[in-house]
């Protein structure tokens, strides 16, 4: 690791003292990078254990149950299938987060999108993969339009997207409620109302695993994650997005149209949200009914925070969340309180957010001290003209 | 360097996914197959103590515990559940050897159907839904017939000739309550006005949001409505509370005899009657049949004729109108009045 400091190399020949400082800074950076997640994990385990103890239960027995139940193959398949919508939802939220937009409306967006796709899918039957592509495109379009409303209101009228997206959630629920009635777009099936079943060609493929299959939508989730990474880190658009997120006036001054960025990223966020309901619709229920899952949009916010908006981090976050869902229900079966897993999930998110912030601040202080030492060394050796702009940055 | 770390991280994640996806281990069921453990009861949201629907099912298992000596385990759904969560709950019961496994509420329709296939030797029951399966007992109720009688009582007791209906969630099941109630009111008092409102268009939260029901009832009372029938599970407690504050106003309860609910004792002088859904009887019947190794399967309809639904008389508030109610009941049982299952515009 200590050899990875090319910026400091030119001065190194002249000044071994500066080289040593730079080398230790690089080491610090790696240590700090590891410190944040480790700190978060340790804190989460300690606090969760305290919660278990406070409720009069043995935490180690609980962890044992969770680990044991989670390692069976049916649990693993369940966890992956459950994590896919979570991950897509986190992606949708993260697109907004990267430029300081808070899209709380993923919930309404994916439900309306899934409902629209289900309504169209029940009415038309295209051959082969065309049907699936059509439904996914419709879902993404509807999701994009629904969140685009919030984007437009923010740029034209200055209404906070936090308010509009929350309200659009309610409106989406009411719109679905209106159309999901017998004689409108739904059929009555016992005491359930749902759209007509999708034709066979709409069924997404799945991987045959034991004992239940893993849904093929996991592939779409991985592809979406890769696209997200590419878009944010490797394109001009992604750079503008991050620039606006870091400082709106600075981005505006350097020629980025902030309004345009707001609308586009809300559209993208909504399009990603449109995918959230698809694994359920195309792989499991094949209709949109009164029992269609709700609330995944809010879980996505927690997972985006947990994964620090990073595509791989959110993947782990989604899997962890699904693991806790799965094993938490088991805990309830074993006699623990049902609410305890909700508490653990909340504790983990808080620990991650706080740990990263603490480490970031510590890193900044450390960096300031290092710079001071470096300057002192340079002053002592009389080489005041050395290039100081190459100081290694501490990023937490 | 950062790129290397990223690639390594991505590779690790992919490997983890691939490893878990191949799932080479055995499943939980294969490792832990248990025998007869008792009755598994899976509640819909609201939980056991909703003073209403779930409570009625729990009462059935209590009776079974007392009279048949069976062990009972209960689990409750959370808000915002998916099909996978419900299936896991039912599977947990079946794996642990619980038999029968009963899903309380129509939300369990699909999950019971799916899980029942995996456990052919276990009997599954579901209340308010009609999933198919050789080992499935579907228990459905004629809520519209009971609600019709509530409509008769409301029309006769209202002084303002304005009555109200509050539904928890606007779904097919609750519309049956609304349809029966409206028809009962109209057939009894053509001049009467019925206002029907729902707490949520399609969010299950409507069954455990007493605050929303309280506000809705308050609005109805302010507009001169003096009898309100609430079919909203746990939320109903909220509207009953609001009604109890107004002199001369009546609440009509649902599912359990709410006059007798200890949690609602403070308001019982305002609970005119309740449309009782004898979920307890249905649940008890199923448990008993399993204990006798002749498990019930198929669709079982509990209607007015077979005592599956009835109008509670506790408190004696409807004693004076009992003849009219009995006459209406007779008409339904004899088929002279056909009660609609969907609301008429």
XYZ file of C-alpha atoms in Angstrom, chain A residues 1 4 29-30 68-69 71-78 80 82 86 111 170 172-178 180-182 188-193 197 208-212 214 218 222 229 233-234 284 287-288 290-296 310 312 316 319 325-330 332-335 338 395, chain B residues 1-3 5-6 9-10 12-13 16-17 19-32 73-89 91-93 95-96 98 106-107 109-110 114 118 128-130 140 143 169-176 201-204 341-342:
146
model
C 0.000 0.000 0.000
C 0.883 3.729 -4.083
C -6.502 6.680 4.096
C -6.766 2.901 3.853
C -28.611 -21.060 11.622
C -31.875 -20.258 9.886
C -27.781 -20.652 6.138
C -30.396 -23.029 4.755
C -30.834 -23.029 1.000
C -34.494 -21.998 1.087
C -33.547 -18.987 3.194
C -30.821 -17.976 0.766
C -33.114 -18.166 -2.235
C -35.759 -16.205 -0.331
C -31.993 -13.031 -2.890
C -36.497 -10.343 -1.574
C -35.009 -3.550 -2.342
C -46.908 1.019 -7.452
C -51.155 9.507 -1.766
C -50.976 7.370 -6.738
C -52.726 5.241 -4.101
C -56.031 6.968 -4.831
C -55.654 6.663 -8.605
C -54.942 2.947 -8.246
C -57.825 2.627 -5.785
C -60.177 4.238 -8.292
C -58.769 -1.161 -9.202
C -62.505 -1.754 -8.910
C -64.768 -4.353 -10.419
C -63.186 -9.734 -8.617
C -61.600 -12.928 -7.336
C -63.226 -13.956 -4.082
C -62.565 -11.058 -1.763
C -59.619 -9.804 -3.805
C -59.656 -7.324 -6.649
C -53.708 -12.171 -15.342
C -33.765 -23.457 -11.084
C -32.353 -23.666 -7.583
C -33.219 -25.870 -4.655
C -35.928 -25.900 -3.386
C -37.481 -22.760 -4.927
C -34.207 -17.651 -7.898
C -31.697 -10.509 -10.261
C -27.141 -6.313 -11.436
C -22.118 3.052 -11.558
C -18.745 7.807 -12.383
C -17.906 7.605 -16.055
C -44.630 -13.956 -8.858
C -51.387 -9.385 -11.723
C -51.700 -6.193 -9.707
C -55.163 -5.254 -3.585
C -52.449 -7.413 -2.019
C -49.583 -6.003 -4.113
C -46.646 -5.229 -1.802
C -46.406 -1.613 -0.634
C -43.688 0.201 1.276
C -40.611 -1.004 -0.653
C -22.557 2.960 -3.849
C -21.941 -2.550 -4.443
C -24.843 -5.690 0.406
C -29.055 -8.533 1.046
C -36.467 -9.861 7.247
C -36.081 -13.581 6.823
C -34.387 -14.386 10.101
C -36.440 -11.808 12.004
C -39.636 -13.668 11.249
C -37.876 -16.749 12.557
C -40.751 -14.148 16.185
C -41.485 -17.821 15.705
C -38.964 -18.609 18.448
C -40.783 -16.306 20.826
C -41.884 -9.063 16.448
C -11.908 10.614 1.739
C -5.449 1.773 -6.961
C -9.013 2.785 -6.260
C -10.038 1.053 -9.433
C -10.233 -1.982 -4.937
C -13.476 -1.428 -6.805
C -15.177 -5.435 -4.313
C -17.371 -6.056 -7.338
C -16.393 -10.417 -4.203
C -19.997 -9.318 -4.373
C -21.080 -14.088 -2.915
C -24.201 -13.822 -5.030
C -22.337 -18.893 -4.192
C -25.582 -18.236 -2.416
C -27.548 -18.573 -5.648
C -26.340 -22.095 -6.223
C -27.565 -22.820 -2.694
C -25.809 -26.120 -2.331
C -26.999 -26.650 1.249
C -30.153 -28.367 2.299
C -33.390 -26.548 2.984
C -34.709 -25.884 6.465
C -37.619 -28.269 5.971
C -35.303 -31.134 5.079
C -33.202 -30.550 8.160
C -36.062 -30.089 10.598
C -49.313 -20.714 18.394
C -50.127 -17.309 16.929
C -48.072 -15.016 14.688
C -49.029 -11.577 13.393
C -48.429 -9.782 10.106
C -46.618 -6.449 9.895
C -47.728 -3.460 7.852
C -46.516 -3.528 4.255
C -45.923 -7.235 3.950
C -45.265 -9.052 0.726
C -46.437 -12.447 -0.433
C -43.015 -13.840 0.517
C -43.435 -12.803 4.158
C -46.827 -14.465 4.439
C -45.598 -17.623 2.751
C -42.662 -17.783 5.115
C -44.967 -17.490 8.123
C -44.208 -22.410 5.945
C -42.658 -21.952 9.389
C -45.817 -23.342 10.944
C -42.345 -27.129 8.960
C -42.644 -27.129 12.725
C -48.430 -27.402 13.159
C -58.162 -12.714 2.689
C -54.576 -11.493 2.383
C -55.453 -16.354 -0.057
C -52.545 -16.739 -2.480
C -48.912 -21.810 -2.665
C -45.575 -27.908 -0.555
C -62.555 -14.828 3.946
C -60.936 -16.245 0.831
C -61.409 -19.154 -1.532
C -66.271 -17.606 3.898
C -71.233 -10.530 5.679
C -60.280 -0.295 2.992
C -62.290 -0.065 -0.208
C -61.931 -3.680 -1.280
C -64.323 -6.373 -2.389
C -64.762 -7.783 1.116
C -65.682 -4.526 2.808
C -67.949 -3.612 -0.108
C -70.070 -6.609 0.901
C -58.711 3.382 -1.103
C -56.339 0.402 -1.066
C -53.941 0.536 1.874
C -54.308 -2.182 4.496
C -72.782 -8.356 -2.528
C -71.688 -5.212 -4.338
